mmCIF file of C-alpha atoms in Angstrom:
data_model
loop_
_atom_site.group_PDB
_atom_site.id
_atom_site.type_symbol
_atom_site.label_atom_id
_atom_site.label_comp_id
_atom_site.label_asym_id
_atom_site.label_seq_id
_atom_site.Cartn_x
_atom_site.Cartn_y
_atom_site.Cartn_z
ATOM 1 C CA MET A 1 -0.005 0.001 0.004
ATOM 2 C CA ASP A 2 1.545 3.287 -1.162
ATOM 3 C CA SER A 3 1.301 5.931 1.572
ATOM 4 C CA ASP A 4 0.468 8.570 -1.045
ATOM 5 C CA SER A 5 -2.311 6.542 -2.654
ATOM 6 C CA PRO A 6 -5.894 6.352 -1.378
ATOM 7 C CA ILE A 7 -6.873 3.398 0.757
ATOM 8 C CA ARG A 8 -8.609 0.886 -1.509
ATOM 9 C CA VAL A 9 -11.699 -0.345 0.261
ATOM 10 C CA GLY A 10 -14.165 -3.120 -0.484
ATOM 11 C CA VAL A 11 -17.650 -3.447 0.972
ATOM 12 C CA LEU A 12 -18.350 -6.889 2.423
ATOM 13 C CA GLY A 13 -22.130 -7.183 2.223
ATOM 14 C CA CYS A 14 -24.940 -5.106 0.736
ATOM 15 C CA ALA A 15 -26.891 -4.081 3.846
ATOM 16 C CA SER A 16 -29.134 -1.034 3.618
ATOM 17 C CA ILE A 17 -26.790 1.063 5.782
ATOM 18 C CA ALA A 18 -24.015 0.428 3.262
ATOM 19 C CA HIS A 19 -25.676 2.757 0.720
ATOM 20 C CA LYS A 20 -24.932 5.886 2.747
ATOM 21 C CA ASN A 21 -21.390 4.733 3.463
ATOM 22 C CA VAL A 22 -20.688 4.103 -0.231
ATOM 23 C CA ARG A 23 -21.745 7.722 -0.730
ATOM 24 C CA ALA A 24 -19.447 8.694 2.142
ATOM 25 C CA ILE A 25 -16.459 6.987 0.529
ATOM 26 C CA GLY A 26 -17.078 9.058 -2.582
ATOM 27 C CA LEU A 27 -17.101 12.276 -0.533
ATOM 28 C CA ALA A 28 -14.049 11.438 1.570
ATOM 29 C CA ASP A 29 -10.395 12.142 0.847
ATOM 30 C CA GLY A 30 -7.764 9.416 1.031
ATOM 31 C CA ILE A 31 -10.055 6.471 0.373
ATOM 32 C CA SER A 32 -11.655 4.914 -2.708
ATOM 33 C CA LEU A 33 -14.188 2.168 -3.380
ATOM 34 C CA VAL A 34 -12.839 -0.640 -5.551
ATOM 35 C CA ALA A 35 -15.188 -3.612 -4.977
ATOM 36 C CA VAL A 36 -18.462 -4.748 -3.443
ATOM 37 C CA ALA A 37 -19.151 -8.313 -2.339
ATOM 38 C CA SER A 38 -22.406 -10.147 -1.897
ATOM 39 C CA ARG A 39 -23.609 -13.749 -1.862
ATOM 40 C CA SER A 40 -24.103 -13.412 -5.618
ATOM 41 C CA ALA A 41 -22.528 -11.222 -8.277
ATOM 42 C CA GLU A 42 -26.023 -10.261 -9.425
ATOM 43 C CA LYS A 43 -26.928 -8.860 -6.022
ATOM 44 C CA ALA A 44 -23.657 -6.934 -5.788
ATOM 45 C CA THR A 45 -24.204 -5.480 -9.256
ATOM 46 C CA HIS A 46 -27.745 -4.467 -8.310
ATOM 47 C CA PHE A 47 -26.405 -2.800 -5.161
ATOM 48 C CA LEU A 48 -23.919 -0.779 -7.215
ATOM 49 C CA ARG A 49 -26.741 0.404 -9.460
ATOM 50 C CA GLU A 50 -28.746 1.443 -6.390
ATOM 51 C CA CYS A 51 -25.740 3.482 -5.276
ATOM 52 C CA GLY A 52 -25.612 5.233 -8.639
ATOM 53 C CA LEU A 53 -22.414 3.527 -9.779
ATOM 54 C CA PRO A 54 -22.548 2.470 -13.445
ATOM 55 C CA GLU A 55 -20.955 -0.716 -14.736
ATOM 56 C CA ASP A 56 -18.044 1.288 -16.162
ATOM 57 C CA SER A 57 -17.268 2.881 -12.756
ATOM 58 C CA GLY A 58 -14.425 0.426 -12.190
ATOM 59 C CA VAL A 59 -15.961 -0.888 -8.965
ATOM 60 C CA ARG A 60 -16.049 -4.678 -9.179
ATOM 61 C CA ALA A 61 -18.869 -6.983 -8.029
ATOM 62 C CA VAL A 62 -17.365 -10.077 -6.374
ATOM 63 C CA GLY A 63 -18.000 -12.772 -3.771
ATOM 64 C CA TYR A 64 -17.102 -12.654 -0.086
ATOM 65 C CA ASP A 65 -13.999 -14.854 -0.166
ATOM 66 C CA GLU A 66 -12.776 -13.266 -3.374
ATOM 67 C CA LEU A 67 -12.939 -9.828 -1.777
ATOM 68 C CA VAL A 68 -11.195 -10.890 1.420
ATOM 69 C CA HIS A 69 -8.245 -12.314 -0.525
ATOM 70 C CA ASP A 70 -8.098 -9.616 -3.220
ATOM 71 C CA SER A 71 -4.578 -8.173 -3.377
ATOM 72 C CA GLU A 72 -5.981 -4.951 -4.857
ATOM 73 C CA VAL A 73 -8.014 -4.268 -1.701
ATOM 74 C CA ASP A 74 -6.415 -2.703 1.402
ATOM 75 C CA ALA A 75 -9.398 -2.524 3.713
ATOM 76 C CA LEU A 76 -12.931 -3.806 4.211
ATOM 77 C CA TYR A 77 -16.095 -2.095 5.345
ATOM 78 C CA VAL A 78 -18.200 -4.836 6.956
ATOM 79 C CA PRO A 79 -21.962 -4.138 7.272
ATOM 80 C CA LEU A 80 -22.905 -7.805 7.648
ATOM 81 C CA PRO A 81 -25.278 -8.945 10.412
ATOM 82 C CA SER A 82 -23.390 -9.000 13.700
ATOM 83 C CA GLY A 83 -23.800 -12.768 13.983
ATOM 84 C CA LEU A 84 -21.469 -13.103 10.983
ATOM 85 C CA HIS A 85 -18.861 -10.560 12.098
ATOM 86 C CA ALA A 86 -16.498 -12.841 13.972
ATOM 87 C CA GLN A 87 -15.864 -15.312 11.157
ATOM 88 C CA TRP A 88 -15.304 -12.614 8.538
ATOM 89 C CA VAL A 89 -13.256 -10.277 10.714
ATOM 90 C CA VAL A 90 -10.920 -13.142 11.616
ATOM 91 C CA LYS A 91 -10.573 -14.031 7.918
ATOM 92 C CA ALA A 92 -10.068 -10.416 6.899
ATOM 93 C CA ALA A 93 -7.414 -9.783 9.533
ATOM 94 C CA ALA A 94 -5.559 -12.962 8.562
ATOM 95 C CA ALA A 95 -5.547 -11.646 4.979
ATOM 96 C CA GLY A 96 -4.020 -8.375 6.164
ATOM 97 C CA LYS A 97 -7.121 -6.255 5.599
ATOM 98 C CA HIS A 98 -7.946 -3.225 7.745
ATOM 99 C CA ILE A 99 -11.526 -3.321 9.016
ATOM 100 C CA LEU A 100 -14.324 -0.798 9.439
ATOM 101 C CA LEU A 101 -16.940 -2.801 11.317
ATOM 102 C CA GLU A 102 -20.617 -1.971 11.690
ATOM 103 C CA LYS A 103 -22.124 -2.059 15.141
ATOM 104 C CA PRO A 104 -22.884 -3.980 17.217
ATOM 105 C CA LEU A 105 -19.526 -5.655 16.890
ATOM 106 C CA CYS A 106 -20.708 -9.152 17.806
ATOM 107 C CA LEU A 107 -23.177 -11.149 19.897
ATOM 108 C CA HIS A 108 -20.878 -12.790 22.477
ATOM 109 C CA MET A 109 -17.716 -11.885 24.384
ATOM 110 C CA LYS A 110 -15.922 -14.965 23.020
ATOM 111 C CA GLU A 111 -16.434 -13.590 19.507
ATOM 112 C CA LEU A 112 -15.049 -10.218 20.575
ATOM 113 C CA ASP A 113 -11.987 -11.893 22.091
ATOM 114 C CA ASP A 114 -11.399 -13.878 18.880
ATOM 115 C CA MET A 115 -11.736 -10.805 16.676
ATOM 116 C CA TRP A 116 -9.473 -8.716 18.873
ATOM 117 C CA ALA A 117 -6.799 -11.423 18.958
ATOM 118 C CA ALA A 118 -6.888 -11.693 15.151
ATOM 119 C CA VAL A 119 -6.640 -7.924 14.676
ATOM 120 C CA GLU A 120 -3.775 -7.629 17.156
ATOM 121 C CA LYS A 121 -1.876 -10.518 15.607
ATOM 122 C CA ALA A 122 -2.218 -9.093 12.098
ATOM 123 C CA GLY A 123 -1.423 -5.526 13.153
ATOM 124 C CA VAL A 124 -4.310 -4.131 11.100
ATOM 125 C CA ALA A 125 -6.507 -1.142 11.877
ATOM 126 C CA VAL A 126 -10.041 -1.583 13.181
ATOM 127 C CA LEU A 127 -12.743 1.039 13.682
ATOM 128 C CA ASP A 128 -16.410 0.740 14.609
ATOM 129 C CA GLY A 129 -18.955 2.481 12.393
ATOM 130 C CA THR A 130 -20.369 4.995 14.894
ATOM 131 C CA MET A 131 -20.814 7.982 12.612
ATOM 132 C CA PHE A 132 -21.828 10.694 15.089
ATOM 133 C CA MET A 133 -18.505 10.323 16.888
ATOM 134 C CA HIS A 134 -16.830 11.973 13.903
ATOM 135 C CA HIS A 135 -18.913 15.153 13.738
ATOM 136 C CA PRO A 136 -17.160 18.274 15.092
ATOM 137 C CA ARG A 137 -20.286 19.020 17.140
ATOM 138 C CA LEU A 138 -18.816 16.766 19.799
ATOM 139 C CA GLU A 139 -15.738 18.991 20.094
ATOM 140 C CA LYS A 140 -18.020 21.975 20.753
ATOM 141 C CA LEU A 141 -20.028 19.932 23.245
ATOM 142 C CA ARG A 142 -16.873 19.079 25.183
ATOM 143 C CA GLU A 143 -15.927 22.756 25.355
ATOM 144 C CA GLU A 144 -19.374 23.682 26.694
ATOM 145 C CA MET A 145 -19.381 20.835 29.221
ATOM 146 C CA ASP A 146 -16.079 22.115 30.599
ATOM 147 C CA LYS A 147 -17.505 25.643 30.864
ATOM 148 C CA LEU A 148 -20.462 24.248 32.803
ATOM 149 C CA GLY A 149 -18.226 22.513 35.332
ATOM 150 C CA GLY A 150 -18.230 19.038 33.841
ATOM 151 C CA PRO A 151 -20.915 16.389 33.276
ATOM 152 C CA LEU A 152 -22.932 14.771 36.058
ATOM 153 C CA GLU A 153 -25.662 12.853 34.232
ATOM 154 C CA VAL A 154 -26.651 11.749 30.742
ATOM 155 C CA ASN A 155 -30.167 10.922 29.573
ATOM 156 C CA ALA A 156 -30.379 9.545 26.033
ATOM 157 C CA SER A 157 -33.182 8.031 23.965
ATOM 158 C CA PHE A 158 -33.020 6.500 20.503
ATOM 159 C CA SER A 159 -36.008 4.813 18.906
ATOM 160 C CA PHE A 160 -38.037 4.305 15.755
ATOM 161 C CA GLN A 161 -41.270 2.451 15.075
ATOM 162 C CA ALA A 162 -40.178 -0.668 13.251
ATOM 163 C CA THR A 163 -43.694 -1.261 11.951
ATOM 164 C CA GLU A 164 -43.102 1.698 9.618
ATOM 165 C CA LEU A 165 -40.513 -0.442 7.828
ATOM 166 C CA ALA A 166 -42.784 -3.446 7.297
ATOM 167 C CA ASP A 167 -42.646 -5.030 3.868
ATOM 168 C CA GLY A 168 -46.356 -4.427 3.182
ATOM 169 C CA THR A 169 -47.418 -8.029 3.726
ATOM 170 C CA GLY A 170 -48.922 -7.285 7.107
ATOM 171 C CA GLY A 171 -46.223 -9.217 8.918
ATOM 172 C CA GLU A 172 -44.223 -7.639 11.707
ATOM 173 C CA TRP A 173 -40.943 -6.083 10.598
ATOM 174 C CA MET A 174 -38.888 -7.933 13.201
ATOM 175 C CA ASP A 175 -40.113 -11.271 11.848
ATOM 176 C CA SER A 176 -38.231 -10.704 8.598
ATOM 177 C CA ASP A 177 -35.459 -8.178 9.287
ATOM 178 C CA VAL A 178 -32.110 -9.507 10.533
ATOM 179 C CA ARG A 179 -32.424 -7.236 13.574
ATOM 180 C CA GLY A 180 -35.213 -9.517 14.784
ATOM 181 C CA GLN A 181 -33.368 -12.807 14.235
ATOM 182 C CA LYS A 182 -31.529 -14.217 17.229
ATOM 183 C CA ASP A 183 -28.638 -15.750 15.299
ATOM 184 C CA MET A 184 -28.102 -12.683 13.082
ATOM 185 C CA ASP A 185 -28.595 -9.551 15.178
ATOM 186 C CA GLY A 186 -29.832 -11.048 18.398
ATOM 187 C CA LEU A 187 -29.166 -7.951 20.510
ATOM 188 C CA GLY A 188 -32.148 -6.273 18.853
ATOM 189 C CA SER A 189 -32.819 -2.683 19.872
ATOM 190 C CA LEU A 190 -30.011 -2.828 22.431
ATOM 191 C CA GLY A 191 -27.424 -3.538 19.741
ATOM 192 C CA ASP A 192 -28.940 -1.423 16.998
ATOM 193 C CA LEU A 193 -29.976 1.672 19.000
ATOM 194 C CA GLY A 194 -28.616 1.211 22.516
ATOM 195 C CA TRP A 195 -25.129 1.138 21.014
ATOM 196 C CA TYR A 196 -25.453 4.854 20.274
ATOM 197 C CA THR A 197 -26.858 5.882 23.654
ATOM 198 C CA THR A 198 -24.125 3.897 25.408
ATOM 199 C CA LYS A 199 -21.441 5.374 23.191
ATOM 200 C CA LEU A 200 -22.623 8.886 23.972
ATOM 201 C CA ALA A 201 -22.624 8.162 27.700
ATOM 202 C CA LEU A 202 -19.123 6.704 27.666
ATOM 203 C CA TRP A 203 -17.821 9.581 25.518
ATOM 204 C CA THR A 204 -19.353 12.119 27.912
ATOM 205 C CA PHE A 205 -17.454 10.615 30.840
ATOM 206 C CA GLY A 206 -14.160 10.233 28.973
ATOM 207 C CA PHE A 207 -14.635 6.493 28.360
ATOM 208 C CA GLU A 208 -14.233 5.794 32.056
ATOM 209 C CA LEU A 209 -16.007 2.498 32.631
ATOM 210 C CA PRO A 210 -18.952 2.552 35.043
ATOM 211 C CA SER A 211 -18.843 0.780 38.375
ATOM 212 C CA GLY A 212 -22.298 -0.690 37.880
ATOM 213 C CA VAL A 213 -24.937 -1.391 35.240
ATOM 214 C CA MET A 214 -28.656 -1.961 35.813
ATOM 215 C CA ALA A 215 -31.337 -2.982 33.330
ATOM 216 C CA GLN A 216 -34.577 -1.060 33.471
ATOM 217 C CA PRO A 217 -37.873 -2.963 33.911
ATOM 218 C CA GLY A 218 -40.411 -3.147 31.122
ATOM 219 C CA ALA A 219 -38.342 -4.656 28.302
ATOM 220 C CA LEU A 220 -40.245 -6.098 25.350
ATOM 221 C CA HIS A 221 -39.117 -8.986 23.126
ATOM 222 C CA ASN A 222 -40.383 -10.600 19.955
ATOM 223 C CA ALA A 223 -41.318 -14.274 19.697
ATOM 224 C CA ALA A 224 -37.679 -15.206 19.070
ATOM 225 C CA GLY A 225 -36.595 -13.508 22.290
ATOM 226 C CA VAL A 226 -34.945 -10.509 20.599
ATOM 227 C CA MET A 227 -35.343 -7.178 22.394
ATOM 228 C CA LYS A 228 -37.806 -4.708 20.871
ATOM 229 C CA ARG A 229 -37.667 -2.167 23.711
ATOM 230 C CA GLY A 230 -35.290 -1.806 26.610
ATOM 231 C CA GLY A 231 -33.338 0.538 28.808
ATOM 232 C CA GLY A 232 -30.474 0.658 31.221
ATOM 233 C CA THR A 233 -28.595 2.786 33.745
ATOM 234 C CA LEU A 234 -24.837 3.132 33.993
ATOM 235 C CA MET A 235 -23.546 4.154 37.422
ATOM 236 C CA TRP A 236 -20.184 5.544 38.484
ATOM 237 C CA SER A 237 -18.876 5.331 42.040
ATOM 238 C CA ASP A 238 -18.888 9.109 42.512
ATOM 239 C CA GLY A 239 -22.617 9.387 41.731
ATOM 240 C CA ARG A 240 -22.512 10.141 38.003
ATOM 241 C CA LEU A 241 -25.257 8.439 35.986
ATOM 242 C CA ALA A 242 -26.310 7.649 32.450
ATOM 243 C CA ARG A 243 -29.916 6.643 31.790
ATOM 244 C CA MET A 244 -30.741 5.221 28.371
ATOM 245 C CA ASP A 245 -33.663 3.758 26.478
ATOM 246 C CA TYR A 246 -33.813 2.225 23.022
ATOM 247 C CA SER A 247 -36.844 0.964 21.171
ATOM 248 C CA PHE A 248 -38.264 -0.403 17.939
ATOM 249 C CA VAL A 249 -41.712 0.416 19.363
ATOM 250 C CA ASN A 250 -41.683 4.148 20.124
ATOM 251 C CA PRO A 251 -41.833 6.921 17.497
ATOM 252 C CA PHE A 252 -38.591 8.259 16.062
ATOM 253 C CA ILE A 253 -36.633 9.905 18.873
ATOM 254 C CA GLN A 254 -32.930 10.721 19.157
ATOM 255 C CA ASP A 255 -32.773 13.013 22.164
ATOM 256 C CA ALA A 256 -29.932 13.507 24.592
ATOM 257 C CA THR A 257 -29.542 15.706 27.665
ATOM 258 C CA ILE A 258 -26.244 16.186 29.462
ATOM 259 C CA SER A 259 -26.628 17.683 32.942
ATOM 260 C CA CYS A 260 -23.556 19.529 34.185
ATOM 261 C CA LYS A 261 -22.741 21.317 37.454
ATOM 262 C CA THR A 262 -23.975 24.745 36.332
ATOM 263 C CA GLY A 263 -26.185 24.024 33.350
ATOM 264 C CA THR A 264 -27.585 21.633 30.798
ATOM 265 C CA ILE A 265 -26.844 20.675 27.178
ATOM 266 C CA ARG A 266 -29.582 19.274 24.932
ATOM 267 C CA MET A 267 -29.632 17.673 21.496
ATOM 268 C CA SER A 268 -32.694 16.520 19.588
ATOM 269 C CA ASP A 269 -30.695 14.774 16.836
ATOM 270 C CA PHE A 270 -27.580 13.391 18.502
ATOM 271 C CA THR A 271 -27.236 10.405 16.154
ATOM 272 C CA LEU A 272 -28.591 11.491 12.770
ATOM 273 C CA PRO A 273 -28.305 15.280 12.376
ATOM 274 C CA ARG A 274 -31.156 17.091 10.679
ATOM 275 C CA ASP A 275 -28.581 19.152 8.807
ATOM 276 C CA GLU A 276 -25.594 16.945 8.046
ATOM 277 C CA LEU A 277 -23.133 19.859 8.080
ATOM 278 C CA ASN A 278 -24.590 22.377 10.536
ATOM 279 C CA CYS A 279 -25.585 20.567 13.751
ATOM 280 C CA GLU A 280 -27.151 22.513 16.569
ATOM 281 C CA PHE A 281 -27.460 21.997 20.295
ATOM 282 C CA THR A 282 -28.770 24.149 23.105
ATOM 283 C CA VAL A 283 -27.031 25.207 26.293
ATOM 284 C CA GLU A 284 -28.871 26.434 29.362
ATOM 285 C CA ARG A 285 -26.541 28.221 31.765
ATOM 286 C CA SER A 286 -27.224 28.870 35.457
ATOM 287 C CA PRO A 287 -30.917 27.950 35.465
ATOM 288 C CA THR A 288 -32.806 29.070 38.562
ATOM 289 C CA LEU A 289 -36.316 28.561 39.903
ATOM 290 C CA SER A 290 -38.136 31.032 42.123
ATOM 291 C CA VAL A 291 -41.607 30.692 43.630
ATOM 292 C CA PRO A 292 -42.940 34.066 44.813
ATOM 293 C CA ASP A 293 -45.702 34.304 47.407
ATOM 294 C CA ASN A 294 -48.021 35.904 44.870
ATOM 295 C CA GLY A 295 -47.610 35.294 41.165
ATOM 296 C CA PRO A 296 -46.404 32.607 38.784
ATOM 297 C CA THR A 297 -43.348 30.446 39.242
ATOM 298 C CA VAL A 298 -40.361 32.004 37.504
ATOM 299 C CA VAL A 299 -37.699 29.987 35.688
ATOM 300 C CA SER A 300 -34.685 32.023 34.642
ATOM 301 C CA GLY A 301 -31.340 31.349 33.015
ATOM 302 C CA GLU A 302 -29.457 31.952 29.794
ATOM 303 C CA ILE A 303 -30.385 29.664 26.887
ATOM 304 C CA ALA A 304 -28.239 29.676 23.736
ATOM 305 C CA THR A 305 -28.322 27.652 20.533
ATOM 306 C CA LEU A 306 -24.852 26.719 19.351
ATOM 307 C CA TYR A 307 -23.618 24.920 16.284
ATOM 308 C CA GLY A 308 -21.010 22.387 15.294
ATOM 309 C CA LEU A 309 -19.990 23.086 11.706
ATOM 310 C CA ALA A 310 -18.598 20.343 9.469
ATOM 311 C CA ASP A 311 -17.034 20.493 6.033
ATOM 312 C CA LYS A 312 -18.400 17.036 5.177
ATOM 313 C CA PRO A 313 -21.097 14.677 6.464
ATOM 314 C CA GLN A 314 -20.139 12.754 9.582
ATOM 315 C CA GLU A 315 -19.967 9.454 7.707
ATOM 316 C CA ALA A 316 -17.473 10.932 5.216
ATOM 317 C CA ARG A 317 -15.368 12.212 8.108
ATOM 318 C CA MET A 318 -15.527 8.705 9.568
ATOM 319 C CA MET A 319 -14.139 7.335 6.298
ATOM 320 C CA GLU A 320 -11.289 9.840 6.402
ATOM 321 C CA THR A 321 -10.495 8.826 9.982
ATOM 322 C CA PHE A 322 -10.501 5.189 8.898
ATOM 323 C CA ALA A 323 -8.081 5.990 6.055
ATOM 324 C CA GLN A 324 -5.736 7.654 8.544
ATOM 325 C CA LEU A 325 -5.847 4.619 10.819
ATOM 326 C CA CYS A 326 -5.092 2.309 7.884
ATOM 327 C CA ALA A 327 -2.013 4.363 7.086
ATOM 328 C CA ASP A 328 -0.776 4.133 10.695
ATOM 329 C CA PRO A 329 -2.639 1.314 12.524
ATOM 330 C CA ARG A 330 -0.728 1.664 15.785
ATOM 331 C CA GLY A 331 -0.061 5.407 15.810
ATOM 332 C CA GLU A 332 -1.283 8.005 18.279
ATOM 333 C CA GLU A 333 -4.535 8.574 16.364
ATOM 334 C CA ALA A 334 -5.246 4.838 16.390
ATOM 335 C CA TRP A 335 -5.102 4.619 20.177
ATOM 336 C CA LYS A 336 -7.652 7.451 20.423
ATOM 337 C CA TRP A 337 -10.218 5.272 18.623
ATOM 338 C CA ARG A 338 -9.419 1.951 20.294
ATOM 339 C CA ARG A 339 -11.964 2.558 23.080
#
């Protein structure tokens, strides 16, 4: 791999989320799409057409094993169901391929251990596909949290009504989608949506691991035992908290509130920004409550709307970060993302 040439990436699997990341590769610097793999060449070719890539684009449609062992491919983006991650990550690492892996990473700790051992042995880069982590809004959030005395508590919700994605046959979405199948994406809403709320909580507290975790009551599961709705609380020994809920039942919500010592930060689109370049959040400084003897209750404080400005969509910035990690898999930047 020439350090001055773009990282040549192949997409291992044609999941729906891969469409936006193929677009992201096209918008990013330092990385280029060279191949897409599916269980059949016909499906891969159809996927390329859906992404607006003509047959003369130079992007090849291949099979899984062919892509993994392709000497013209430096790295793989893997949007396969999480139940298939371990076997293909181990194969990819053994073939010397850097890996951008969709979340959740796997279903069991043994799989995570196997993947990590393979990546470490091969010395390749690995990055999880959490897009919002790459938007500069987070840098602004960190600055504001520091101004407000540091974070004390996080409350985050991420949900969408899965019935809206039904195939029109009248059957429940989770009966057919991989996110409802125990052997494919058996973590359900926890893995698909709770990943983001947990990531935000850990980022807020500097990736310091909590001292305790508690599941919230009221979880719902489908007939296969896969979670449709759930929640949890992360607890730190000094009293800091993160409360999270994640659901395929509730309407579309992606709200987050970070309570600090002297104020509060709020986002209504913490995962998928309404404007992919100009992401807003609100800061309430020094809120106070007064209850006079005669008259209405008065809530006062300074409320400001701030913005995190990006030159590219967060998924394109993620691709550029991945390209940097591929160029220096064990450098200083790599350790920043190995959390």
